[in-house]
Amino acid sequence: ETIDGEKFSLKGNKGRVVFINLFATWCGDCQRELPHLQKEIYSRFKDNKDFRLIVVGREHTVEELKAFRKEKGLDLPFAPDPKKLIYDQYADKYVPRNLIIGRDGVVIYSEVGFDDQQLKRLIATIESELSKPGPANSSAPK
């Protein structure tokens, strides 16, 4: 559940392109990356019905994430992971970590760290996967 009370599950987003960012508030690379994710990915794709993004705070509570989001002036959909239950499914160490789940539910992109080249690869992967037929842009008969 996000800090705004929205339920989120991979199963509930089947057929969509799902971007998962795993981060920690104390992580310098994470703090540099998040404004880029908001401006260059979230703002660009958030209105696409076939795209979902969630930022998961490793070992953070709802209160910590709300304070962090407000302090940084972000509007990304944050979700707490105080016991690392979500994080541990995808990693054993290192943040930031970005994952893209393709329309078929398979991880098609996974990378640790942040730099301009990674951001370009993230955007290209999202664009490529969104160009494939999916629930909102399928031309198949209903």
PDB file of C-alpha atoms in Angstrom:
ATOM      1  CA  GLU A   1       0.000   0.000   0.000  1.00  0.00           C
ATOM      2  CA  THR A   2       1.354   3.431  -0.906  1.00  0.00           C
ATOM      3  CA  ILE A   3       1.694   6.203   1.650  1.00  0.00           C
ATOM      4  CA  ASP A   4      -1.457   7.687   0.101  1.00  0.00           C
ATOM      5  CA  GLY A   5      -3.443   4.512   0.819  1.00  0.00           C
ATOM      6  CA  GLU A   6      -3.503   3.147  -2.736  1.00  0.00           C
ATOM      7  CA  LYS A   7      -3.357  -0.632  -3.047  1.00  0.00           C
ATOM      8  CA  PHE A   8      -0.631  -1.898  -5.358  1.00  0.00           C
ATOM      9  CA  SER A   9       0.117  -5.425  -6.553  1.00  0.00           C
ATOM     10  CA  LEU A  10       1.867  -6.926  -9.536  1.00  0.00           C
ATOM     11  CA  LYS A  11      -1.074  -9.259 -10.042  1.00  0.00           C
ATOM     12  CA  GLY A  12      -3.416  -6.272 -10.189  1.00  0.00           C
ATOM     13  CA  ASN A  13      -1.232  -4.702 -12.867  1.00  0.00           C
ATOM     14  CA  LYS A  14      -0.941  -7.684 -15.140  1.00  0.00           C
ATOM     15  CA  GLY A  15      -0.512  -6.601 -18.756  1.00  0.00           C
ATOM     16  CA  ARG A  16       0.963  -3.252 -17.748  1.00  0.00           C
ATOM     17  CA  VAL A  17       4.558  -2.051 -17.701  1.00  0.00           C
ATOM     18  CA  VAL A  18       5.546  -1.702 -14.039  1.00  0.00           C
ATOM     19  CA  PHE A  19       8.546   0.320 -12.900  1.00  0.00           C
ATOM     20  CA  ILE A  20       9.778  -0.426  -9.379  1.00  0.00           C
ATOM     21  CA  ASN A  21      12.387   1.758  -7.722  1.00  0.00           C
ATOM     22  CA  LEU A  22      13.912   0.471  -4.492  1.00  0.00           C
ATOM     23  CA  PHE A  23      15.566   3.222  -2.470  1.00  0.00           C
ATOM     24  CA  ALA A  24      16.497   4.500   0.988  1.00  0.00           C
ATOM     25  CA  THR A  25      16.215   8.064   2.231  1.00  0.00           C
ATOM     26  CA  TRP A  26      19.833   8.054   3.465  1.00  0.00           C
ATOM     27  CA  CYS A  27      21.221   6.981   0.055  1.00  0.00           C
ATOM     28  CA  GLY A  28      22.950   9.812  -1.845  1.00  0.00           C
ATOM     29  CA  ASP A  29      22.504   8.225  -5.290  1.00  0.00           C
ATOM     30  CA  CYS A  30      18.825   7.645  -4.484  1.00  0.00           C
ATOM     31  CA  GLN A  31      18.366  11.305  -3.584  1.00  0.00           C
ATOM     32  CA  ARG A  32      20.005  12.370  -6.866  1.00  0.00           C
ATOM     33  CA  GLU A  33      17.960   9.875  -8.876  1.00  0.00           C
ATOM     34  CA  LEU A  34      14.434  10.517  -7.580  1.00  0.00           C
ATOM     35  CA  PRO A  35      13.984  14.022  -9.083  1.00  0.00           C
ATOM     36  CA  HIS A  36      15.009  12.568 -12.479  1.00  0.00           C
ATOM     37  CA  LEU A  37      12.540   9.701 -12.089  1.00  0.00           C
ATOM     38  CA  GLN A  38       9.797  12.193 -11.298  1.00  0.00           C
ATOM     39  CA  LYS A  39      10.595  14.629 -14.117  1.00  0.00           C
ATOM     40  CA  GLU A  40      11.724  12.308 -16.897  1.00  0.00           C
ATOM     41  CA  ILE A  41       9.736   9.135 -16.244  1.00  0.00           C
ATOM     42  CA  TYR A  42       6.800   9.620 -13.864  1.00  0.00           C
ATOM     43  CA  SER A  43       5.608  12.944 -15.279  1.00  0.00           C
ATOM     44  CA  ARG A  44       5.945  11.621 -18.796  1.00  0.00           C
ATOM     45  CA  PHE A  45       4.251   8.228 -18.410  1.00  0.00           C
ATOM     46  CA  LYS A  46       1.954   8.512 -15.359  1.00  0.00           C
ATOM     47  CA  ASP A  47      -1.170   9.191 -17.459  1.00  0.00           C
ATOM     48  CA  ASN A  48      -0.585   6.124 -19.636  1.00  0.00           C
ATOM     49  CA  LYS A  49      -3.067   3.477 -18.466  1.00  0.00           C
ATOM     50  CA  ASP A  50      -0.534   0.772 -19.329  1.00  0.00           C
ATOM     51  CA  PHE A  51       2.186   2.155 -17.050  1.00  0.00           C
ATOM     52  CA  ARG A  52       2.630   2.042 -13.279  1.00  0.00           C
ATOM     53  CA  LEU A  53       5.486   3.282 -11.136  1.00  0.00           C
ATOM     54  CA  ILE A  54       6.101   2.687  -7.458  1.00  0.00           C
ATOM     55  CA  VAL A  55       8.991   3.812  -5.259  1.00  0.00           C
ATOM     56  CA  VAL A  56       9.615   1.409  -2.383  1.00  0.00           C
ATOM     57  CA  GLY A  57      11.390   2.719   0.714  1.00  0.00           C
ATOM     58  CA  ARG A  58      13.653  -0.007   2.059  1.00  0.00           C
ATOM     59  CA  GLU A  59      13.299  -0.188   5.860  1.00  0.00           C
ATOM     60  CA  HIS A  60      11.155   2.958   5.982  1.00  0.00           C
ATOM     61  CA  THR A  61       7.756   3.657   7.535  1.00  0.00           C
ATOM     62  CA  VAL A  62       4.813   5.597   6.141  1.00  0.00           C
ATOM     63  CA  GLU A  63       5.681   8.563   8.371  1.00  0.00           C
ATOM     64  CA  GLU A  64       9.328   8.634   7.253  1.00  0.00           C
ATOM     65  CA  LEU A  65       8.359   8.510   3.582  1.00  0.00           C
ATOM     66  CA  LYS A  66       5.704  11.205   3.914  1.00  0.00           C
ATOM     67  CA  ALA A  67       8.244  13.515   5.577  1.00  0.00           C
ATOM     68  CA  PHE A  68      10.900  12.701   2.951  1.00  0.00           C
ATOM     69  CA  ARG A  69       8.513  13.259   0.034  1.00  0.00           C
ATOM     70  CA  LYS A  70       7.394  16.604   1.455  1.00  0.00           C
ATOM     71  CA  GLU A  71      10.967  17.731   2.209  1.00  0.00           C
ATOM     72  CA  LYS A  72      12.122  16.866  -1.320  1.00  0.00           C
ATOM     73  CA  GLY A  73       9.022  18.249  -3.063  1.00  0.00           C
ATOM     74  CA  LEU A  74       8.252  14.971  -4.836  1.00  0.00           C
ATOM     75  CA  ASP A  75       4.883  13.516  -5.815  1.00  0.00           C
ATOM     76  CA  LEU A  76       6.020  10.017  -6.735  1.00  0.00           C
ATOM     77  CA  PRO A  77       3.918   7.130  -5.380  1.00  0.00           C
ATOM     78  CA  PHE A  78       5.972   5.952  -2.385  1.00  0.00           C
ATOM     79  CA  ALA A  79       5.363   2.722  -0.476  1.00  0.00           C
ATOM     80  CA  PRO A  80       6.990   1.670   2.795  1.00  0.00           C
ATOM     81  CA  ASP A  81       8.874  -1.596   3.201  1.00  0.00           C
ATOM     82  CA  PRO A  82       9.845  -1.448   6.900  1.00  0.00           C
ATOM     83  CA  LYS A  83      10.796  -5.140   7.153  1.00  0.00           C
ATOM     84  CA  LYS A  84      12.406  -5.353   3.681  1.00  0.00           C
ATOM     85  CA  LEU A  85       9.842  -7.945   2.566  1.00  0.00           C
ATOM     86  CA  ILE A  86       9.560  -6.463  -0.919  1.00  0.00           C
ATOM     87  CA  TYR A  87      13.225  -5.522  -1.194  1.00  0.00           C
ATOM     88  CA  ASP A  88      14.346  -9.040  -0.260  1.00  0.00           C
ATOM     89  CA  GLN A  89      12.374 -10.487  -3.180  1.00  0.00           C
ATOM     90  CA  TYR A  90      14.562  -8.584  -5.646  1.00  0.00           C
ATOM     91  CA  ALA A  91      17.877  -7.907  -3.918  1.00  0.00           C
ATOM     92  CA  ASP A  92      20.139  -8.638  -0.993  1.00  0.00           C
ATOM     93  CA  LYS A  93      22.048  -5.336  -1.005  1.00  0.00           C
ATOM     94  CA  TYR A  94      22.510  -2.011  -2.776  1.00  0.00           C
ATOM     95  CA  VAL A  95      20.183   0.847  -3.590  1.00  0.00           C
ATOM     96  CA  PRO A  96      19.027   2.499  -5.722  1.00  0.00           C
ATOM     97  CA  ARG A  97      17.768  -0.462  -7.677  1.00  0.00           C
ATOM     98  CA  ASN A  98      15.422  -0.159 -10.632  1.00  0.00           C
ATOM     99  CA  LEU A  99      13.295  -2.910 -12.078  1.00  0.00           C
ATOM    100  CA  ILE A 100      10.920  -2.942 -15.000  1.00  0.00           C
ATOM    101  CA  ILE A 101       8.327  -5.685 -15.150  1.00  0.00           C
ATOM    102  CA  GLY A 102       7.159  -6.286 -18.708  1.00  0.00           C
ATOM    103  CA  ARG A 103       3.586  -6.784 -19.844  1.00  0.00           C
ATOM    104  CA  ASP A 104       4.063 -10.538 -19.455  1.00  0.00           C
ATOM    105  CA  GLY A 105       4.956 -10.175 -15.753  1.00  0.00           C
ATOM    106  CA  VAL A 106       8.661 -10.931 -16.256  1.00  0.00           C
ATOM    107  CA  VAL A 107      11.491  -8.657 -15.105  1.00  0.00           C
ATOM    108  CA  ILE A 108      12.904  -7.183 -18.322  1.00  0.00           C
ATOM    109  CA  TYR A 109      15.256  -4.638 -16.740  1.00  0.00           C
ATOM    110  CA  SER A 110      17.233  -4.631 -13.509  1.00  0.00           C
ATOM    111  CA  GLU A 111      20.042  -2.270 -12.624  1.00  0.00           C
ATOM    112  CA  VAL A 112      21.738  -0.883  -9.525  1.00  0.00           C
ATOM    113  CA  GLY A 113      22.988   2.660  -9.116  1.00  0.00           C
ATOM    114  CA  PHE A 114      22.202   5.820 -11.006  1.00  0.00           C
ATOM    115  CA  ASP A 115      23.754   7.781 -13.866  1.00  0.00           C
ATOM    116  CA  ASP A 116      22.627   9.471 -17.086  1.00  0.00           C
ATOM    117  CA  GLN A 117      23.220   6.373 -19.225  1.00  0.00           C
ATOM    118  CA  GLN A 118      21.059   4.242 -16.939  1.00  0.00           C
ATOM    119  CA  LEU A 119      18.300   6.840 -17.105  1.00  0.00           C
ATOM    120  CA  LYS A 120      18.411   6.698 -20.912  1.00  0.00           C
ATOM    121  CA  ARG A 121      18.234   2.867 -20.808  1.00  0.00           C
ATOM    122  CA  LEU A 122      15.289   3.017 -18.396  1.00  0.00           C
ATOM    123  CA  ILE A 123      13.343   5.380 -20.647  1.00  0.00           C
ATOM    124  CA  ALA A 124      14.157   3.371 -23.788  1.00  0.00           C
ATOM    125  CA  THR A 125      13.054   0.126 -22.107  1.00  0.00           C
ATOM    126  CA  ILE A 126       9.775   1.675 -20.942  1.00  0.00           C
ATOM    127  CA  GLU A 127       9.068   3.131 -24.403  1.00  0.00           C
ATOM    128  CA  SER A 128       9.835  -0.180 -26.089  1.00  0.00           C
ATOM    129  CA  GLU A 129       7.634  -2.194 -23.761  1.00  0.00           C
ATOM    130  CA  LEU A 130       4.763   0.322 -23.946  1.00  0.00           C
ATOM    131  CA  SER A 131       4.858   0.102 -27.744  1.00  0.00           C
ATOM    132  CA  LYS A 132       3.780  -3.552 -27.498  1.00  0.00           C
ATOM    133  CA  PRO A 133       0.044  -4.300 -27.491  1.00  0.00           C
ATOM    134  CA  GLY A 134      -1.486  -4.230 -24.043  1.00  0.00           C
ATOM    135  CA  PRO A 135      -4.821  -3.774 -22.270  1.00  0.00           C
ATOM    136  CA  ALA A 136      -5.224  -0.050 -22.977  1.00  0.00           C
ATOM    137  CA  ASN A 137      -3.798   0.088 -26.502  1.00  0.00           C
ATOM    138  CA  SER A 138      -4.678  -3.334 -27.851  1.00  0.00           C
ATOM    139  CA  SER A 139      -6.310  -3.426 -31.275  1.00  0.00           C
ATOM    140  CA  ALA A 140      -7.756  -6.881 -30.585  1.00  0.00           C
ATOM    141  CA  PRO A 141     -11.557  -7.118 -30.609  1.00  0.00           C
ATOM    142  CA  LYS A 142     -13.150  -6.775 -27.189  1.00  0.00           C
TER     143      LYS A 142
END
